[in-house]
mmCIF file of C-alpha atoms in Angstrom:
data_model
loop_
_atom_site.group_PDB
_atom_site.id
_atom_site.type_symbol
_atom_site.label_atom_id
_atom_site.label_comp_id
_atom_site.label_asym_id
_atom_site.label_seq_id
_atom_site.Cartn_x
_atom_site.Cartn_y
_atom_site.Cartn_z
ATOM 1 C CA UNK A 1271 127.058 52.735 72.395
ATOM 2 C CA UNK A 1272 125.991 53.911 68.935
ATOM 3 C CA UNK A 1273 127.064 57.501 68.221
ATOM 4 C CA UNK A 1274 126.157 60.044 65.593
ATOM 5 C CA UNK A 1275 129.698 59.955 64.086
ATOM 6 C CA UNK A 1276 129.301 56.219 63.524
ATOM 7 C CA UNK A 1277 126.192 56.945 61.414
ATOM 8 C CA UNK A 1278 128.121 59.631 59.521
ATOM 9 C CA UNK A 1279 130.876 57.136 58.795
ATOM 10 C CA UNK A 1280 128.385 54.540 57.670
ATOM 11 C CA UNK A 1281 127.159 57.027 55.095
ATOM 12 C CA UNK A 1282 130.708 57.752 53.968
ATOM 13 C CA UNK A 1283 130.622 61.230 55.517
ATOM 14 C CA UNK A 1284 133.745 62.665 57.132
ATOM 15 C CA UNK A 1285 132.898 64.039 60.629
ATOM 16 C CA UNK A 1286 135.659 66.698 60.110
ATOM 17 C CA UNK A 1287 133.502 68.281 57.424
ATOM 18 C CA UNK A 1288 130.294 68.256 59.457
ATOM 19 C CA UNK A 1289 129.135 70.938 61.882
ATOM 20 C CA UNK A 1290 126.451 70.083 64.428
ATOM 21 C CA UNK A 1291 123.758 72.795 64.741
ATOM 22 C CA UNK A 1292 121.279 72.791 67.620
ATOM 23 C CA UNK A 1293 118.335 75.216 67.273
ATOM 24 C CA UNK A 1294 116.612 76.345 70.488
ATOM 25 C CA UNK A 1295 115.685 80.010 70.351
ATOM 26 C CA UNK A 1296 114.198 81.530 73.503
ATOM 27 C CA UNK A 1297 113.764 84.866 71.699
ATOM 28 C CA UNK A 1298 110.820 83.673 69.634
ATOM 29 C CA UNK A 1299 108.019 86.077 68.844
ATOM 30 C CA UNK A 1300 105.600 84.060 70.875
ATOM 31 C CA UNK A 1301 104.199 81.587 68.383
ATOM 32 C CA UNK A 1302 106.987 79.654 66.663
ATOM 33 C CA UNK A 1303 109.968 77.855 68.192
ATOM 34 C CA UNK A 1304 112.372 76.155 65.816
ATOM 35 C CA UNK A 1305 110.739 72.789 66.671
ATOM 36 C CA UNK A 1306 107.277 74.132 65.821
ATOM 37 C CA UNK A 1307 108.593 75.630 62.688
ATOM 38 C CA UNK A 1308 110.079 72.312 61.615
ATOM 39 C CA UNK A 1309 106.752 70.580 62.261
ATOM 40 C CA UNK A 1310 104.650 73.121 60.385
ATOM 41 C CA UNK A 1311 107.003 74.661 57.780
ATOM 42 C CA UNK A 1312 110.299 72.959 57.081
ATOM 43 C CA UNK A 1313 111.213 75.602 54.465
ATOM 44 C CA UNK A 1314 110.738 78.230 57.166
ATOM 45 C CA UNK A 1315 113.156 76.401 59.432
ATOM 46 C CA UNK A 1316 115.733 76.360 56.617
ATOM 47 C CA UNK A 1317 115.289 80.093 56.151
ATOM 48 C CA UNK A 1318 115.814 80.642 59.906
ATOM 49 C CA UNK A 1319 119.026 78.604 59.701
ATOM 50 C CA UNK A 1320 120.325 80.515 56.723
ATOM 51 C CA UNK A 1321 120.181 83.924 58.527
ATOM 52 C CA UNK A 1322 123.168 84.577 60.754
ATOM 53 C CA UNK A 1323 124.778 87.598 62.430
ATOM 54 C CA UNK A 1324 128.289 86.200 62.006
ATOM 55 C CA UNK A 1325 130.110 83.999 59.581
ATOM 56 C CA UNK A 1326 129.624 80.730 61.371
ATOM 57 C CA UNK A 1327 129.376 78.090 58.619
ATOM 58 C CA UNK A 1328 132.071 76.818 56.324
ATOM 59 C CA UNK A 1329 131.432 77.121 52.592
ATOM 60 C CA UNK A 1330 131.345 73.649 51.146
ATOM 61 C CA UNK A 1331 130.818 72.032 54.467
ATOM 62 C CA UNK A 1332 127.841 70.135 55.889
ATOM 63 C CA UNK A 1333 125.409 70.986 58.685
ATOM 64 C CA UNK A 1334 123.708 68.292 60.733
ATOM 65 C CA UNK A 1335 120.736 70.184 62.080
ATOM 66 C CA UNK A 1336 118.937 69.501 65.308
ATOM 67 C CA UNK A 1337 115.961 71.116 67.039
ATOM 68 C CA UNK A 1338 114.950 70.988 70.703
ATOM 69 C CA UNK A 1339 111.555 69.467 71.425
ATOM 70 C CA UNK A 1340 109.198 70.671 74.176
ATOM 71 C CA UNK A 1341 110.518 67.762 76.271
ATOM 72 C CA UNK A 1342 114.077 69.039 75.896
ATOM 73 C CA UNK A 1343 115.163 66.325 73.456
ATOM 74 C CA UNK A 1344 117.725 67.107 70.739
ATOM 75 C CA UNK A 1345 116.070 65.816 67.556
ATOM 76 C CA UNK A 1346 117.903 65.395 64.240
ATOM 77 C CA UNK A 1347 115.987 67.075 61.399
ATOM 78 C CA UNK A 1348 118.259 66.976 58.391
ATOM 79 C CA UNK A 1349 121.668 67.255 56.728
ATOM 80 C CA UNK A 1350 122.445 70.451 54.691
ATOM 81 C CA UNK A 1351 125.236 71.569 52.432
ATOM 82 C CA UNK A 1352 126.568 75.130 52.689
ATOM 83 C CA UNK A 1353 127.023 76.430 49.128
ATOM 84 C CA UNK A 1354 127.736 80.123 49.577
ATOM 85 C CA UNK A 1355 127.201 83.232 51.601
ATOM 86 C CA UNK A 1356 125.603 86.559 50.802
ATOM 87 C CA UNK A 1357 123.712 89.457 52.441
ATOM 88 C CA UNK A 1358 120.055 89.308 53.367
ATOM 89 C CA UNK A 1359 118.110 91.624 50.987
ATOM 90 C CA UNK A 1360 115.577 94.206 52.198
ATOM 91 C CA UNK A 1361 112.482 92.689 53.646
ATOM 92 C CA UNK A 1362 114.125 89.471 54.860
ATOM 93 C CA UNK A 1363 112.071 88.309 57.878
ATOM 94 C CA UNK A 1364 113.250 85.839 60.473
ATOM 95 C CA UNK A 1365 110.507 83.162 60.739
ATOM 96 C CA UNK A 1366 111.088 82.632 64.436
ATOM 97 C CA UNK A 1367 111.821 86.152 65.644
ATOM 98 C CA UNK A 1368 109.397 87.795 63.164
ATOM 99 C CA UNK A 1369 111.903 90.565 62.785
ATOM 100 C CA UNK A 1370 113.473 92.205 59.719
ATOM 101 C CA UNK A 1371 116.998 90.844 59.296
ATOM 102 C CA UNK A 1372 118.007 92.961 56.291
ATOM 103 C CA UNK A 1373 121.804 93.254 55.977
ATOM 104 C CA UNK A 1374 122.704 90.138 57.991
ATOM 105 C CA UNK A 1375 124.549 87.232 56.471
ATOM 106 C CA UNK A 1376 122.374 84.932 54.349
ATOM 107 C CA UNK A 1377 123.787 81.512 53.550
ATOM 108 C CA UNK A 1378 122.874 79.508 50.466
ATOM 109 C CA UNK A 1379 122.075 76.106 52.089
ATOM 110 C CA UNK A 1380 120.471 73.113 50.453
ATOM 111 C CA UNK A 1381 119.239 69.800 51.955
ATOM 112 C CA UNK A 1382 121.180 66.576 51.333
ATOM 113 C CA UNK A 1383 119.580 63.185 50.695
ATOM 114 C CA UNK A 1384 121.957 61.416 52.971
ATOM 115 C CA UNK A 1385 120.632 60.816 56.505
ATOM 116 C CA UNK A 1386 117.094 61.811 55.380
ATOM 117 C CA UNK A 1387 115.758 58.511 56.818
ATOM 118 C CA UNK A 1388 116.913 59.580 60.281
ATOM 119 C CA UNK A 1389 115.309 63.044 60.142
ATOM 120 C CA UNK A 1390 112.558 63.323 62.713
ATOM 121 C CA UNK A 1391 113.463 59.915 64.230
ATOM 122 C CA UNK A 1392 116.869 60.252 65.869
ATOM 123 C CA UNK A 1393 117.660 61.984 69.131
ATOM 124 C CA UNK A 1394 121.097 62.522 70.630
ATOM 125 C CA UNK A 1395 122.543 63.479 73.970
ATOM 126 C CA UNK A 1396 123.912 66.944 73.293
ATOM 127 C CA UNK A 1397 125.724 67.120 76.631
ATOM 128 C CA UNK A 1398 126.028 69.919 79.120
ATOM 129 C CA UNK A 1399 127.135 72.664 76.730
ATOM 130 C CA UNK A 1400 123.650 73.767 75.548
ATOM 131 C CA UNK A 1401 124.856 77.266 74.808
ATOM 132 C CA UNK A 1402 127.351 75.876 72.354
ATOM 133 C CA UNK A 1403 124.732 75.525 69.622
ATOM 134 C CA UNK A 1404 127.351 75.062 66.869
ATOM 135 C CA UNK A 1405 129.955 72.295 67.332
ATOM 136 C CA UNK A 1406 132.385 70.290 65.207
ATOM 137 C CA UNK A 1407 131.249 66.728 64.781
ATOM 138 C CA UNK A 1408 134.684 65.118 65.000
ATOM 139 C CA UNK A 1409 135.335 66.870 68.355
ATOM 140 C CA UNK A 1410 131.876 66.259 69.854
ATOM 141 C CA UNK A 1411 130.676 62.799 69.061
ATOM 142 C CA UNK A 1412 127.079 62.628 70.308
ATOM 143 C CA UNK A 1413 125.663 59.418 71.834
ATOM 144 C CA UNK A 1414 122.422 58.405 70.200
ATOM 145 C CA UNK A 1415 119.564 58.073 72.672
ATOM 146 C CA UNK A 1416 116.814 56.873 70.358
ATOM 147 C CA UNK A 1417 115.850 56.095 66.808
ATOM 148 C CA UNK A 1418 112.072 55.970 66.941
ATOM 149 C CA UNK A 1419 108.897 56.890 65.211
ATOM 150 C CA UNK A 1420 108.745 60.162 63.249
ATOM 151 C CA UNK A 1421 107.685 63.098 65.408
ATOM 152 C CA UNK A 1422 104.356 64.489 64.590
ATOM 153 C CA UNK A 1423 102.235 67.155 66.280
ATOM 154 C CA UNK A 1424 99.988 65.577 68.921
ATOM 155 C CA UNK A 1425 96.269 66.443 68.707
ATOM 156 C CA UNK A 1426 95.013 68.952 71.184
ATOM 157 C CA UNK A 1427 94.248 67.017 74.421
ATOM 158 C CA UNK A 1428 91.173 69.008 75.354
ATOM 159 C CA UNK A 1429 90.864 71.962 77.737
ATOM 160 C CA UNK A 1430 90.485 69.808 80.830
ATOM 161 C CA UNK A 1431 93.744 67.996 80.167
ATOM 162 C CA UNK A 1432 95.822 70.930 78.855
ATOM 163 C CA UNK A 1433 98.667 72.135 81.052
ATOM 164 C CA UNK A 1434 101.956 73.885 80.227
ATOM 165 C CA UNK A 1435 104.785 75.767 81.895
ATOM 166 C CA UNK A 1436 104.484 79.526 81.253
ATOM 167 C CA UNK A 1437 108.228 79.985 80.808
ATOM 168 C CA UNK A 1438 108.184 77.677 77.770
ATOM 169 C CA UNK A 1439 104.674 78.525 76.538
ATOM 170 C CA UNK A 1440 106.096 79.333 73.042
ATOM 171 C CA UNK A 1441 106.680 75.606 72.600
ATOM 172 C CA UNK A 1442 102.946 74.830 72.556
ATOM 173 C CA UNK A 1443 102.189 73.170 69.203
ATOM 174 C CA UNK A 1444 100.940 75.487 66.483
ATOM 175 C CA UNK A 1445 97.541 73.816 66.146
ATOM 176 C CA UNK A 1446 97.045 73.981 69.914
ATOM 177 C CA UNK A 1447 97.797 77.703 69.791
ATOM 178 C CA UNK A 1448 95.024 78.127 67.247
ATOM 179 C CA UNK A 1449 92.584 76.472 69.620
ATOM 180 C CA UNK A 1450 93.625 78.636 72.532
ATOM 181 C CA UNK A 1451 93.352 81.772 70.374
ATOM 182 C CA UNK A 1452 89.777 80.932 69.451
ATOM 183 C CA UNK A 1453 88.310 80.899 72.987
ATOM 184 C CA UNK A 1454 88.012 82.997 76.170
ATOM 185 C CA UNK A 1455 87.450 81.782 79.694
ATOM 186 C CA UNK A 1456 88.971 81.066 83.120
ATOM 187 C CA UNK A 1457 92.446 79.684 83.761
ATOM 188 C CA UNK A 1458 94.571 78.642 86.764
ATOM 189 C CA UNK A 1459 98.215 79.519 87.424
ATOM 190 C CA UNK A 1460 100.027 77.323 89.968
ATOM 191 C CA UNK A 1461 103.417 78.419 91.310
ATOM 192 C CA UNK A 1462 105.772 75.508 90.886
ATOM 193 C CA UNK A 1463 107.774 76.593 93.903
ATOM 194 C CA UNK A 1464 105.009 77.007 96.493
ATOM 195 C CA UNK A 1465 101.893 75.442 95.020
ATOM 196 C CA UNK A 1466 99.971 78.686 95.488
ATOM 197 C CA UNK A 1467 97.152 79.220 93.006
ATOM 198 C CA UNK A 1468 95.906 82.203 91.030
ATOM 199 C CA UNK A 1469 92.618 82.161 89.188
ATOM 200 C CA UNK A 1470 92.472 84.537 86.207
ATOM 201 C CA UNK A 1471 90.398 85.141 83.093
ATOM 202 C CA UNK A 1472 90.625 86.126 79.462
ATOM 203 C CA UNK A 1473 87.747 88.292 78.285
ATOM 204 C CA UNK A 1474 86.962 91.270 76.114
ATOM 205 C CA UNK A 1475 89.468 91.499 73.284
ATOM 206 C CA UNK A 1476 91.768 88.934 74.858
ATOM 207 C CA UNK A 1477 91.781 85.175 74.436
ATOM 208 C CA UNK A 1478 93.399 82.408 76.478
ATOM 209 C CA UNK A 1479 96.544 82.312 74.302
ATOM 210 C CA UNK A 1480 97.110 86.107 74.500
ATOM 211 C CA UNK A 1481 96.874 85.962 78.330
ATOM 212 C CA UNK A 1482 99.391 83.100 78.553
ATOM 213 C CA UNK A 1483 101.723 85.096 76.288
ATOM 214 C CA UNK A 1484 101.395 88.098 78.481
ATOM 215 C CA UNK A 1485 102.537 86.114 81.522
ATOM 216 C CA UNK A 1486 105.512 84.825 79.615
ATOM 217 C CA UNK A 1487 106.527 88.369 78.595
ATOM 218 C CA UNK A 1488 105.919 90.161 81.941
ATOM 219 C CA UNK A 1489 105.971 87.403 84.576
ATOM 220 C CA UNK A 1490 102.784 88.828 86.173
ATOM 221 C CA UNK A 1491 100.271 89.730 83.464
ATOM 222 C CA UNK A 1492 99.563 93.047 85.120
ATOM 223 C CA UNK A 1493 98.401 91.534 88.371
ATOM 224 C CA UNK A 1494 99.597 93.483 91.472
ATOM 225 C CA UNK A 1495 100.056 90.409 93.726
ATOM 226 C CA UNK A 1496 102.022 88.453 91.095
ATOM 227 C CA UNK A 1497 104.096 91.531 90.285
ATOM 228 C CA UNK A 1498 105.117 91.807 93.943
ATOM 229 C CA UNK A 1499 106.374 88.186 93.927
ATOM 230 C CA UNK A 1500 108.867 88.816 91.171
ATOM 231 C CA UNK A 1501 109.665 86.271 88.426
ATOM 232 C CA UNK A 1502 108.316 82.867 89.425
ATOM 233 C CA UNK A 1503 107.755 79.619 87.540
ATOM 234 C CA UNK A 1504 104.038 79.006 86.815
ATOM 235 C CA UNK A 1505 102.116 76.183 85.256
ATOM 236 C CA UNK A 1506 98.892 77.092 83.541
ATOM 237 C CA UNK A 1507 95.749 75.060 83.091
ATOM 238 C CA UNK A 1508 92.299 75.890 81.662
ATOM 239 C CA UNK A 1509 89.493 75.707 84.191
ATOM 240 C CA UNK A 1510 86.526 76.648 82.040
ATOM 241 C CA UNK A 1511 85.804 78.002 78.529
ATOM 242 C CA UNK A 1512 83.030 80.655 78.553
ATOM 243 C CA UNK A 1513 81.623 82.688 75.704
ATOM 244 C CA UNK A 1514 80.332 85.872 77.275
ATOM 245 C CA UNK A 1515 82.244 88.357 79.468
ATOM 246 C CA UNK A 1516 79.424 88.293 82.042
ATOM 247 C CA UNK A 1517 79.636 84.524 82.147
ATOM 248 C CA UNK A 1518 83.433 84.655 82.486
ATOM 249 C CA UNK A 1519 83.160 87.039 85.484
ATOM 250 C CA UNK A 1520 80.674 84.710 87.235
ATOM 251 C CA UNK A 1521 82.779 81.651 86.456
ATOM 252 C CA UNK A 1522 86.009 83.319 87.642
ATOM 253 C CA UNK A 1523 84.455 84.274 90.966
ATOM 254 C CA UNK A 1524 83.022 80.743 91.426
ATOM 255 C CA UNK A 1525 86.388 79.158 90.799
ATOM 256 C CA UNK A 1526 88.075 81.477 93.296
ATOM 257 C CA UNK A 1527 85.557 80.355 95.885
ATOM 258 C CA UNK A 1528 85.922 76.653 95.091
ATOM 259 C CA UNK A 1529 89.703 76.711 95.146
ATOM 260 C CA UNK A 1530 89.860 79.169 98.099
ATOM 261 C CA UNK A 1531 92.455 81.119 96.149
ATOM 262 C CA UNK A 1532 91.462 84.391 97.900
ATOM 263 C CA UNK A 1533 92.264 82.961 101.340
ATOM 264 C CA UNK A 1534 95.165 80.575 100.596
ATOM 265 C CA UNK A 1535 96.190 81.571 97.089
ATOM 266 C CA UNK A 1536 97.284 84.619 95.171
ATOM 267 C CA UNK A 1537 93.938 86.296 94.420
ATOM 268 C CA UNK A 1538 93.065 89.431 96.344
ATOM 269 C CA UNK A 1539 89.584 90.110 95.061
#
């Protein structure tokens, strides 16, 4: 089986000098996972990688950087050299968290040409220790699962085909987020444990994306019935896009009747 260290050796790179870095941040501000950042703004991903709370990288060493895709794959995105370490100046914003990181460690890291042909193409089996986001290459040789086509953001599939798990809604591609931010309408939540359905709507100042974000943050979106159920895994789909609030209210009521979500689902009105 081909491994990542075999590729390092083929490029005359010593695995003892390489740290493996796997970026998957569940603390995102609701619009940009490390994977999305890599797709839309590679410099932003490099900035995110440079900011650290602790001294975790070796000066003069190399970083083999990976991001986690929406499908849970560990995708190689580049090799970087660690040149130096300093302190983040005032106004330093983390591109994923969207928070001020003034005073944290800020590494001087530059991309390397070696392995650039594999960036965006190669996925590895990271193994069971997903929390160990930083590992030594010579101690953790990763089996290569695939070397395929370069990853690109898929086009929005259309509202009738869109579906996503609420607990990982932040991983929705950036351009899809823009589409969902631009419209209001009626959506459907399905509990992945019981199959029970809840019909809801985004109207007024809200849009579909802001409603989905609200469920991710709270687990219930302010709904009494969902709140009483506690934290549950939901999948969301879009039932209908409607322009006016009056039209949304009529469509929402009609969908509740069609799906019988008042009698057998999670709607109470």
